[in-house]
């Protein structure tokens, strides 16, 4: 069954905002790192933002100052608030969770199915 449930994508005008959400199932325990990647047509998938279980964040330079990643550990949910959107932000956005086994430490990577974001006037 679906382990990462994404929502929030859509069509928005330049300068607008969207908020993406990704809820991880209860089978994902640690959620050591949760993040968002994106893939534009004919481009490689790239990291947009990530956040650790402790709240440390990392952003791509292209979105720094415009996007904010956050997480609710109680809900196993990660969010991406996207402001001042630009046409170049157009892509399919994928939720990503790295779940590190609490005993072995072996990581397991999960991917959402992707939610499209289109920034166009």
CSV table of N, CA, C and O in Angstrom, one decimal:
chain,number,residue,atom,x,y,z
A,1,UNK,N,0.8,-1.2,0.0
A,1,UNK,CA,0.0,0.0,0.0
A,1,UNK,C,0.9,1.2,0.0
A,1,UNK,O,2.1,1.2,0.3
A,2,UNK,N,0.2,2.4,-0.3
A,2,UNK,CA,0.9,3.6,-0.4
A,2,UNK,C,1.6,4.0,1.0
A,2,UNK,O,0.9,4.0,2.0
A,3,UNK,N,2.9,4.3,0.9
A,3,UNK,CA,3.5,4.7,2.2
A,3,UNK,C,3.8,6.1,2.3
A,3,UNK,O,4.0,6.6,3.4
A,4,UNK,N,3.8,6.9,1.2
A,4,UNK,CA,4.0,8.3,1.2
A,4,UNK,C,2.8,8.9,0.4
A,4,UNK,O,2.7,8.7,-0.8
A,5,UNK,N,2.0,9.7,1.1
A,5,UNK,CA,0.8,10.3,0.5
A,5,UNK,C,1.1,11.8,0.3
A,5,UNK,O,1.2,12.5,1.3
A,6,UNK,N,1.2,12.2,-1.0
A,6,UNK,CA,1.5,13.5,-1.3
A,6,UNK,C,0.2,14.3,-1.7
A,6,UNK,O,-0.7,13.7,-2.3
A,7,UNK,N,0.3,15.6,-1.5
A,7,UNK,CA,-0.8,16.5,-1.9
A,7,UNK,C,-0.4,17.9,-2.0
A,7,UNK,O,0.7,18.2,-1.4
A,8,UNK,N,-1.1,18.7,-2.6
A,8,UNK,CA,-0.9,20.2,-2.6
A,8,UNK,C,-0.4,20.8,-3.9
A,8,UNK,O,-0.3,22.0,-4.1
A,9,UNK,N,0.0,19.9,-4.9
A,9,UNK,CA,0.4,20.4,-6.2
A,9,UNK,C,-0.7,21.0,-7.0
A,9,UNK,O,-1.9,20.9,-6.6
A,10,UNK,N,-0.3,21.7,-8.0
A,10,UNK,CA,-1.4,22.4,-8.8
A,10,UNK,C,-0.8,23.4,-9.7
A,10,UNK,O,0.4,23.5,-9.9
A,11,UNK,N,-1.7,24.2,-10.3
A,11,UNK,CA,-1.3,25.3,-11.2
A,11,UNK,C,-1.3,26.6,-10.4
A,11,UNK,O,-2.3,26.9,-9.7
A,12,UNK,N,-0.3,27.4,-10.5
A,12,UNK,CA,-0.2,28.7,-9.8
A,12,UNK,C,0.5,29.7,-10.7
A,12,UNK,O,1.3,29.3,-11.5
A,13,UNK,N,0.1,31.0,-10.6
A,13,UNK,CA,0.8,32.0,-11.3
A,13,UNK,C,2.1,32.4,-10.7
A,13,UNK,O,2.3,32.2,-9.5
A,14,UNK,N,3.0,32.9,-11.5
A,14,UNK,CA,4.3,33.4,-11.0
A,14,UNK,C,4.0,34.3,-9.8
A,14,UNK,O,3.2,35.2,-9.9
A,15,UNK,N,4.8,34.2,-8.8
A,15,UNK,CA,4.7,34.9,-7.6
A,15,UNK,C,3.7,34.4,-6.5
A,15,UNK,O,3.6,34.8,-5.4
A,16,UNK,N,3.0,33.3,-6.9
A,16,UNK,CA,2.0,32.7,-6.1
A,16,UNK,C,2.7,31.7,-5.1
A,16,UNK,O,3.9,31.5,-5.1
A,17,UNK,N,1.8,31.0,-4.4
A,17,UNK,CA,2.3,30.1,-3.3
A,17,UNK,C,1.5,28.8,-3.4
A,17,UNK,O,0.4,28.7,-3.8
A,18,UNK,N,2.2,27.8,-3.0
A,18,UNK,CA,1.6,26.4,-2.8
A,18,UNK,C,2.2,25.8,-1.6
A,18,UNK,O,3.4,26.1,-1.2
A,19,UNK,N,1.5,24.9,-1.0
A,19,UNK,CA,2.0,24.2,0.2
A,19,UNK,C,1.8,22.7,-0.1
A,19,UNK,O,0.7,22.2,-0.3
A,20,UNK,N,2.9,22.0,-0.2
A,20,UNK,CA,2.9,20.6,-0.4
A,20,UNK,C,3.0,19.8,0.9
A,20,UNK,O,3.6,20.3,1.8
A,21,UNK,N,2.3,18.7,1.0
A,21,UNK,CA,2.3,17.9,2.1
A,21,UNK,C,2.6,16.4,1.8
A,21,UNK,O,2.2,16.0,0.7
A,22,UNK,N,3.2,15.8,2.6
A,22,UNK,CA,3.6,14.4,2.4
A,22,UNK,C,3.5,13.6,3.8
A,22,UNK,O,4.2,13.9,4.7
A,23,UNK,N,2.6,12.7,3.9
A,23,UNK,CA,2.3,12.0,5.1
A,23,UNK,C,2.9,10.6,4.9
A,23,UNK,O,2.5,9.8,4.0
A,24,UNK,N,3.8,10.2,5.8
A,24,UNK,CA,4.4,8.8,5.8
A,24,UNK,C,3.5,7.9,6.6
A,24,UNK,O,3.0,8.3,7.7
A,25,UNK,N,3.4,6.7,6.2
A,25,UNK,CA,2.7,5.7,6.9
A,25,UNK,C,3.4,5.3,8.2
A,25,UNK,O,4.5,5.6,8.4
A,26,UNK,N,2.6,4.6,9.1
A,26,UNK,CA,3.2,4.2,10.3
A,26,UNK,C,4.3,3.2,10.3
A,26,UNK,O,5.0,3.0,11.2
A,27,UNK,N,4.4,2.6,9.1
A,27,UNK,CA,5.5,1.6,8.9
A,27,UNK,C,6.8,2.2,8.8
A,27,UNK,O,7.9,1.5,8.9
A,28,UNK,N,6.9,3.5,8.5
A,28,UNK,CA,8.1,4.3,8.5
A,28,UNK,C,8.4,4.8,9.9
A,28,UNK,O,7.7,5.7,10.3
A,29,UNK,N,9.4,4.3,10.5
A,29,UNK,CA,9.6,4.6,11.9
A,29,UNK,C,10.4,5.8,12.2
A,29,UNK,O,10.0,6.8,12.9
A,30,UNK,N,11.6,5.9,11.8
A,30,UNK,CA,12.5,6.9,12.2
A,30,UNK,C,12.3,8.2,11.4
A,30,UNK,O,12.4,9.3,12.0
A,31,UNK,N,12.1,8.1,10.1
A,31,UNK,CA,12.0,9.3,9.3
A,31,UNK,C,13.2,10.2,9.5
A,31,UNK,O,13.1,11.4,9.7
A,32,UNK,N,14.4,9.6,9.5
A,32,UNK,CA,15.6,10.3,9.8
A,32,UNK,C,15.7,11.6,8.9
A,32,UNK,O,16.1,12.6,9.4
A,33,UNK,N,15.5,11.4,7.7
A,33,UNK,CA,15.5,12.6,6.8
A,33,UNK,C,14.3,12.5,5.9
A,33,UNK,O,14.0,11.5,5.3
A,34,UNK,N,13.6,13.6,5.9
A,34,UNK,CA,12.4,13.8,5.0
A,34,UNK,C,12.7,15.0,4.1
A,34,UNK,O,13.3,15.9,4.5
A,35,UNK,N,12.3,14.8,2.8
A,35,UNK,CA,12.6,15.9,1.9
A,35,UNK,C,11.8,15.9,0.7
A,35,UNK,O,10.9,15.1,0.5
A,36,UNK,N,12.1,16.9,-0.1
A,36,UNK,CA,11.4,17.1,-1.4
A,36,UNK,C,12.4,17.2,-2.5
A,36,UNK,O,13.4,17.9,-2.4
A,37,UNK,N,12.2,16.4,-3.6
A,37,UNK,CA,12.9,16.5,-4.8
A,37,UNK,C,12.0,16.9,-5.9
A,37,UNK,O,10.7,16.9,-5.7
A,38,UNK,N,12.5,17.4,-7.0
A,38,UNK,CA,11.7,17.7,-8.1
A,38,UNK,C,12.4,17.3,-9.4
A,38,UNK,O,13.6,17.2,-9.5
A,39,UNK,N,11.6,17.1,-10.4
A,39,UNK,CA,12.1,16.7,-11.7
A,39,UNK,C,11.3,17.4,-12.8
A,39,UNK,O,10.1,17.2,-12.9
A,40,UNK,N,12.0,18.3,-13.5
A,40,UNK,CA,11.4,19.0,-14.6
A,40,UNK,C,11.5,18.1,-15.8
A,40,UNK,O,12.4,17.3,-15.9
A,41,UNK,N,10.7,18.4,-16.9
A,41,UNK,CA,10.8,17.6,-18.1
A,41,UNK,C,12.2,17.6,-18.6
A,41,UNK,O,12.9,18.7,-18.8
A,42,UNK,N,12.7,16.4,-19.0
A,42,UNK,CA,14.1,16.2,-19.5
A,42,UNK,C,15.2,16.6,-18.6
A,42,UNK,O,16.4,16.6,-19.0
A,43,UNK,N,14.9,16.8,-17.4
A,43,UNK,CA,15.9,17.1,-16.4
A,43,UNK,C,16.1,16.0,-15.4
A,43,UNK,O,15.2,15.2,-15.2
A,44,UNK,N,17.2,16.0,-14.7
A,44,UNK,CA,17.5,15.0,-13.7
A,44,UNK,C,16.7,15.5,-12.4
A,44,UNK,O,16.4,16.6,-12.2
A,45,UNK,N,16.4,14.5,-11.6
A,45,UNK,CA,15.7,14.8,-10.3
A,45,UNK,C,16.7,15.4,-9.4
A,45,UNK,O,17.9,15.0,-9.3
A,46,UNK,N,16.3,16.5,-8.8
A,46,UNK,CA,17.2,17.3,-7.9
A,46,UNK,C,16.6,17.5,-6.6
A,46,UNK,O,15.3,17.6,-6.4
A,47,UNK,N,17.4,17.6,-5.6
A,47,UNK,CA,17.0,17.9,-4.2
A,47,UNK,C,16.5,19.4,-4.1
A,47,UNK,O,17.2,20.3,-4.5
A,48,UNK,N,15.4,19.6,-3.6
A,48,UNK,CA,14.8,20.9,-3.3
A,48,UNK,C,15.1,21.3,-1.9
A,48,UNK,O,15.6,22.4,-1.6
A,49,UNK,N,14.7,20.5,-0.9
A,49,UNK,CA,14.9,20.7,0.5
A,49,UNK,C,14.8,19.5,1.3
A,49,UNK,O,14.1,18.5,0.8
A,50,UNK,N,15.4,19.4,2.4
A,50,UNK,CA,15.4,18.3,3.3
A,50,UNK,C,15.4,18.8,4.7
A,50,UNK,O,15.8,19.9,5.0
A,51,UNK,N,14.9,17.9,5.6
A,51,UNK,CA,14.9,18.2,7.0
A,51,UNK,C,15.1,16.9,7.8
A,51,UNK,O,14.5,15.9,7.5
A,52,UNK,N,15.9,17.0,8.8
A,52,UNK,CA,16.2,15.8,9.6
A,52,UNK,C,15.2,15.7,10.7
A,52,UNK,O,14.4,16.6,11.0
A,53,UNK,N,15.2,14.6,11.4
A,53,UNK,CA,14.3,14.4,12.6
A,53,UNK,C,14.5,15.5,13.6
A,53,UNK,O,13.6,15.8,14.4
A,54,UNK,N,15.7,16.0,13.7
A,54,UNK,CA,16.1,17.0,14.7
A,54,UNK,C,15.7,18.5,14.2
A,54,UNK,O,15.9,19.4,15.0
A,55,UNK,N,15.3,18.6,13.0
A,55,UNK,CA,14.9,19.9,12.5
A,55,UNK,C,15.9,20.6,11.7
A,55,UNK,O,15.7,21.8,11.2
A,56,UNK,N,17.1,20.0,11.4
A,56,UNK,CA,18.1,20.7,10.6
A,56,UNK,C,17.6,20.7,9.1
A,56,UNK,O,17.2,19.6,8.6
A,57,UNK,N,17.7,21.8,8.4
A,57,UNK,CA,17.2,21.9,7.1
A,57,UNK,C,18.3,22.2,6.1
A,57,UNK,O,19.4,22.7,6.4
A,58,UNK,N,18.0,21.8,4.9
A,58,UNK,CA,18.9,22.1,3.8
A,58,UNK,C,18.1,22.5,2.5
A,58,UNK,O,17.1,21.8,2.3
A,59,UNK,N,18.6,23.5,1.8
A,59,UNK,CA,17.8,23.9,0.6
A,59,UNK,C,18.7,24.1,-0.6
A,59,UNK,O,19.9,24.4,-0.5
A,60,UNK,N,18.1,23.8,-1.7
A,60,UNK,CA,18.8,24.1,-2.9
A,60,UNK,C,19.0,25.6,-3.0
A,60,UNK,O,18.1,26.4,-2.6
A,61,UNK,N,20.1,26.1,-3.6
A,61,UNK,CA,20.3,27.5,-3.7
A,61,UNK,C,19.1,28.2,-4.5
A,61,UNK,O,18.8,29.4,-4.2
A,62,UNK,N,18.6,27.5,-5.4
A,62,UNK,CA,17.6,28.1,-6.3
A,62,UNK,C,16.3,28.4,-5.5
A,62,UNK,O,15.4,29.2,-6.0
A,63,UNK,N,16.0,27.8,-4.4
A,63,UNK,CA,14.8,28.0,-3.7
A,63,UNK,C,15.0,28.6,-2.3
A,63,UNK,O,14.0,29.0,-1.6
A,64,UNK,N,16.2,28.8,-1.9
A,64,UNK,CA,16.5,29.4,-0.6
A,64,UNK,C,15.9,30.8,-0.5
A,64,UNK,O,16.1,31.6,-1.4
A,65,UNK,N,15.3,31.0,0.6
A,65,UNK,CA,14.6,32.3,0.8
A,65,UNK,C,13.2,32.3,0.3
A,65,UNK,O,12.4,33.2,0.7
A,66,UNK,N,12.8,31.3,-0.5
A,66,UNK,CA,11.4,31.3,-1.0
A,66,UNK,C,10.6,30.1,-0.5
A,66,UNK,O,9.4,30.2,-0.3
A,67,UNK,N,11.3,29.0,-0.3
A,67,UNK,CA,10.7,27.8,0.2
A,67,UNK,C,11.0,27.5,1.6
A,67,UNK,O,12.2,27.8,2.1
A,68,UNK,N,10.1,26.9,2.3
A,68,UNK,CA,10.4,26.5,3.7
A,68,UNK,C,9.9,25.1,3.9
A,68,UNK,O,8.7,24.7,3.6
A,69,UNK,N,10.8,24.2,4.4
A,69,UNK,CA,10.4,22.9,4.7
A,69,UNK,C,10.2,22.7,6.2
A,69,UNK,O,10.9,23.3,7.0
A,70,UNK,N,9.3,21.9,6.6
A,70,UNK,CA,9.0,21.7,8.0
A,70,UNK,C,8.4,20.3,8.1
A,70,UNK,O,8.1,19.6,7.1
A,71,UNK,N,8.4,19.8,9.3
A,71,UNK,CA,7.8,18.5,9.6
A,71,UNK,C,7.1,18.4,10.9
A,71,UNK,O,7.4,19.2,11.8
A,72,UNK,N,6.1,17.6,11.0
A,72,UNK,CA,5.4,17.3,12.2
A,72,UNK,C,5.7,15.8,12.5
A,72,UNK,O,5.1,14.9,11.9
A,73,UNK,N,6.6,15.6,13.4
A,73,UNK,CA,7.0,14.2,13.7
A,73,UNK,C,5.8,13.4,14.3
A,73,UNK,O,5.8,12.2,14.0
A,74,UNK,N,4.9,14.0,15.0
A,74,UNK,CA,3.8,13.2,15.5
A,74,UNK,C,2.9,12.7,14.4
A,74,UNK,O,2.3,11.7,14.6
A,75,UNK,N,2.8,13.4,13.3
A,75,UNK,CA,2.0,13.0,12.2
A,75,UNK,C,2.8,12.3,11.1
A,75,UNK,O,2.3,11.9,10.1
A,76,UNK,N,4.1,12.2,11.3
A,76,UNK,CA,5.0,11.7,10.2
A,76,UNK,C,4.8,12.4,8.9
A,76,UNK,O,4.7,11.8,7.9
A,77,UNK,N,4.7,13.7,9.0
A,77,UNK,CA,4.3,14.5,7.8
A,77,UNK,C,5.4,15.6,7.6
A,77,UNK,O,5.9,16.2,8.5
A,78,UNK,N,5.8,15.7,6.3
A,78,UNK,CA,6.7,16.8,5.9
A,78,UNK,C,5.9,17.7,5.0
A,78,UNK,O,5.1,17.3,4.2
A,79,UNK,N,6.3,19.0,5.1
A,79,UNK,CA,5.6,20.1,4.3
A,79,UNK,C,6.6,20.9,3.6
A,79,UNK,O,7.8,21.0,4.0
A,80,UNK,N,6.2,21.4,2.5
A,80,UNK,CA,7.0,22.4,1.7
A,80,UNK,C,6.2,23.6,1.4
A,80,UNK,O,5.3,23.5,0.5
A,81,UNK,N,6.4,24.7,2.0
A,81,UNK,CA,5.7,25.9,1.7
A,81,UNK,C,6.5,26.6,0.6
A,81,UNK,O,7.7,26.9,0.8
A,82,UNK,N,5.9,26.8,-0.5
A,82,UNK,CA,6.6,27.4,-1.6
A,82,UNK,C,6.0,28.8,-1.9
A,82,UNK,O,4.8,28.9,-2.3
A,83,UNK,N,6.8,29.8,-1.7
A,83,UNK,CA,6.3,31.2,-2.0
A,83,UNK,C,7.1,31.8,-3.1
A,83,UNK,O,8.2,31.3,-3.5
A,84,UNK,N,6.6,32.9,-3.7
A,84,UNK,CA,7.3,33.6,-4.8
A,84,UNK,C,7.7,32.6,-5.9
A,84,UNK,O,8.8,32.6,-6.4
A,85,UNK,N,6.7,31.8,-6.3
A,85,UNK,CA,7.0,30.7,-7.3
A,85,UNK,C,7.4,31.3,-8.6
A,85,UNK,O,6.8,32.4,-9.0
A,86,UNK,N,8.3,30.7,-9.3
A,86,UNK,CA,8.8,31.1,-10.6
A,86,UNK,C,8.5,30.0,-11.6
A,86,UNK,O,8.3,28.8,-11.2
A,87,UNK,N,8.4,30.4,-12.9
A,87,UNK,CA,8.2,29.3,-13.9
A,87,UNK,C,9.2,28.2,-13.8
A,87,UNK,O,8.8,27.1,-14.1
A,88,UNK,N,10.4,28.5,-13.5
A,88,UNK,CA,11.4,27.5,-13.4
A,88,UNK,C,11.2,26.5,-12.3
A,88,UNK,O,11.9,25.5,-12.2
A,89,UNK,N,10.3,26.8,-11.4
A,89,UNK,CA,9.9,25.9,-10.3
A,89,UNK,C,9.0,24.8,-10.8
A,89,UNK,O,8.7,23.8,-10.1
A,90,UNK,N,8.5,24.9,-12.1
A,90,UNK,CA,7.6,23.9,-12.6
A,90,UNK,C,8.3,22.6,-12.7
A,90,UNK,O,9.4,22.4,-13.3
A,91,UNK,N,7.7,21.6,-12.1
A,91,UNK,CA,8.3,20.2,-12.1
A,91,UNK,C,7.3,19.3,-11.4
A,91,UNK,O,6.3,19.8,-10.8
A,92,UNK,N,7.6,18.0,-11.4
A,92,UNK,CA,6.9,17.1,-10.5
A,92,UNK,C,7.7,17.0,-9.3
A,92,UNK,O,8.9,16.8,-9.3
A,93,UNK,N,7.0,17.2,-8.2
A,93,UNK,CA,7.7,17.2,-6.9
A,93,UNK,C,7.5,15.9,-6.2
A,93,UNK,O,6.3,15.4,-6.1
A,94,UNK,N,8.5,15.3,-5.7
A,94,UNK,CA,8.5,14.0,-5.1
A,94,UNK,C,8.9,14.1,-3.6
A,94,UNK,O,10.0,14.6,-3.3
A,95,UNK,N,8.1,13.5,-2.8
A,95,UNK,CA,8.4,13.4,-1.4
A,95,UNK,C,9.4,12.2,-1.2
A,95,UNK,O,9.3,11.2,-1.9
A,96,UNK,N,10.4,12.4,-0.4
A,96,UNK,CA,11.4,11.4,-0.1
A,96,UNK,C,11.6,11.3,1.4
A,96,UNK,O,11.7,12.2,2.1
A,97,UNK,N,11.7,10.0,1.8
A,97,UNK,CA,11.9,9.7,3.2
A,97,UNK,C,13.0,8.7,3.3
A,97,UNK,O,12.9,7.7,2.7
A,98,UNK,N,14.0,9.0,4.1
A,98,UNK,CA,15.0,8.0,4.4
A,98,UNK,C,14.8,7.5,5.9
A,98,UNK,O,14.9,8.3,6.8
A,99,UNK,N,14.4,6.2,6.0
A,99,UNK,CA,14.1,5.6,7.2
A,99,UNK,C,15.2,4.7,7.7
A,99,UNK,O,15.5,3.7,7.0
A,100,UNK,N,15.9,5.1,8.7
A,100,UNK,CA,17.0,4.3,9.2
A,100,UNK,C,16.6,3.3,10.3
A,100,UNK,O,16.0,3.7,11.3
A,101,UNK,N,16.8,2.1,10.0
A,101,UNK,CA,16.5,1.0,11.0
A,101,UNK,C,17.1,1.3,12.3
A,101,UNK,O,18.3,1.5,12.4
A,102,UNK,N,16.3,1.3,13.4
A,102,UNK,CA,16.8,1.7,14.7
A,102,UNK,C,17.7,0.6,15.3
A,102,UNK,O,18.5,1.0,16.2
A,103,UNK,N,17.7,-0.6,14.8
A,103,UNK,CA,18.6,-1.6,15.3
A,103,UNK,C,19.8,-1.8,14.4
A,103,UNK,O,21.0,-1.7,14.9
A,104,UNK,N,19.7,-2.0,13.1
A,104,UNK,CA,20.8,-2.2,12.2
A,104,UNK,C,21.4,-0.9,11.7
A,104,UNK,O,22.6,-0.9,11.3
A,105,UNK,N,20.6,0.1,11.6
A,105,UNK,CA,21.1,1.4,11.1
A,105,UNK,C,21.0,1.4,9.5
A,105,UNK,O,21.5,2.4,8.9
A,106,UNK,N,20.5,0.3,8.9
A,106,UNK,CA,20.4,0.3,7.5
A,106,UNK,C,19.3,1.2,7.0
A,106,UNK,O,18.2,1.0,7.5
A,107,UNK,N,19.6,2.1,6.1
A,107,UNK,CA,18.5,3.0,5.6
A,107,UNK,C,17.7,2.4,4.6
A,107,UNK,O,18.1,1.6,3.7
A,108,UNK,N,16.4,2.8,4.6
A,108,UNK,CA,15.5,2.4,3.5
A,108,UNK,C,14.9,3.7,3.0
A,108,UNK,O,14.5,4.6,3.7
A,109,UNK,N,14.9,3.8,1.7
A,109,UNK,CA,14.5,5.0,1.0
A,109,UNK,C,13.1,4.8,0.4
A,109,UNK,O,12.9,3.9,-0.3
A,110,UNK,N,12.2,5.8,0.7
A,110,UNK,CA,10.9,5.7,0.1
A,110,UNK,C,10.6,7.0,-0.7
A,110,UNK,O,11.1,8.1,-0.5
A,111,UNK,N,9.8,6.8,-1.8
A,111,UNK,CA,9.5,7.8,-2.7
A,111,UNK,C,8.0,7.9,-2.9
A,111,UNK,O,7.3,6.9,-3.0
A,112,UNK,N,7.5,9.2,-2.9
A,112,UNK,CA,6.1,9.4,-3.3
A,112,UNK,C,6.0,9.3,-4.8
A,112,UNK,O,6.9,9.2,-5.5
A,113,UNK,N,4.7,9.2,-5.2
A,113,UNK,CA,4.4,9.1,-6.6
A,113,UNK,C,4.6,10.4,-7.4
A,113,UNK,O,4.6,10.4,-8.6
A,114,UNK,N,4.7,11.5,-6.7
A,114,UNK,CA,4.9,12.8,-7.3
A,114,UNK,C,3.6,13.6,-7.4
A,114,UNK,O,2.6,13.1,-7.7
A,115,UNK,N,3.8,14.9,-7.2
A,115,UNK,CA,2.7,15.8,-7.3
A,115,UNK,C,3.1,17.0,-8.2
A,115,UNK,O,4.1,17.6,-8.0
A,116,UNK,N,2.4,17.2,-9.3
A,116,UNK,CA,2.9,18.2,-10.3
A,116,UNK,C,2.6,19.6,-9.8
A,116,UNK,O,1.6,19.9,-9.2
A,117,UNK,N,3.6,20.5,-10.0
A,117,UNK,CA,3.5,21.9,-9.8
A,117,UNK,C,3.8,22.6,-11.1
A,117,UNK,O,4.9,22.4,-11.7
A,118,UNK,N,2.9,23.4,-11.5
A,118,UNK,CA,3.0,24.2,-12.7
A,118,UNK,C,2.9,25.7,-12.4
A,118,UNK,O,1.9,26.1,-11.8
A,119,UNK,N,3.9,26.4,-12.7
A,119,UNK,CA,3.9,27.9,-12.5
A,119,UNK,C,3.9,28.6,-13.8
A,119,UNK,O,4.9,28.5,-14.6
A,120,UNK,N,2.8,29.1,-14.1
A,120,UNK,CA,2.6,29.7,-15.4
A,120,UNK,C,1.5,30.8,-15.3
A,120,UNK,O,0.5,30.7,-14.6
A,121,UNK,N,1.6,31.8,-16.2
A,121,UNK,CA,0.6,32.8,-16.3
A,121,UNK,C,-0.3,32.6,-17.5
A,121,UNK,O,-1.3,33.3,-17.7
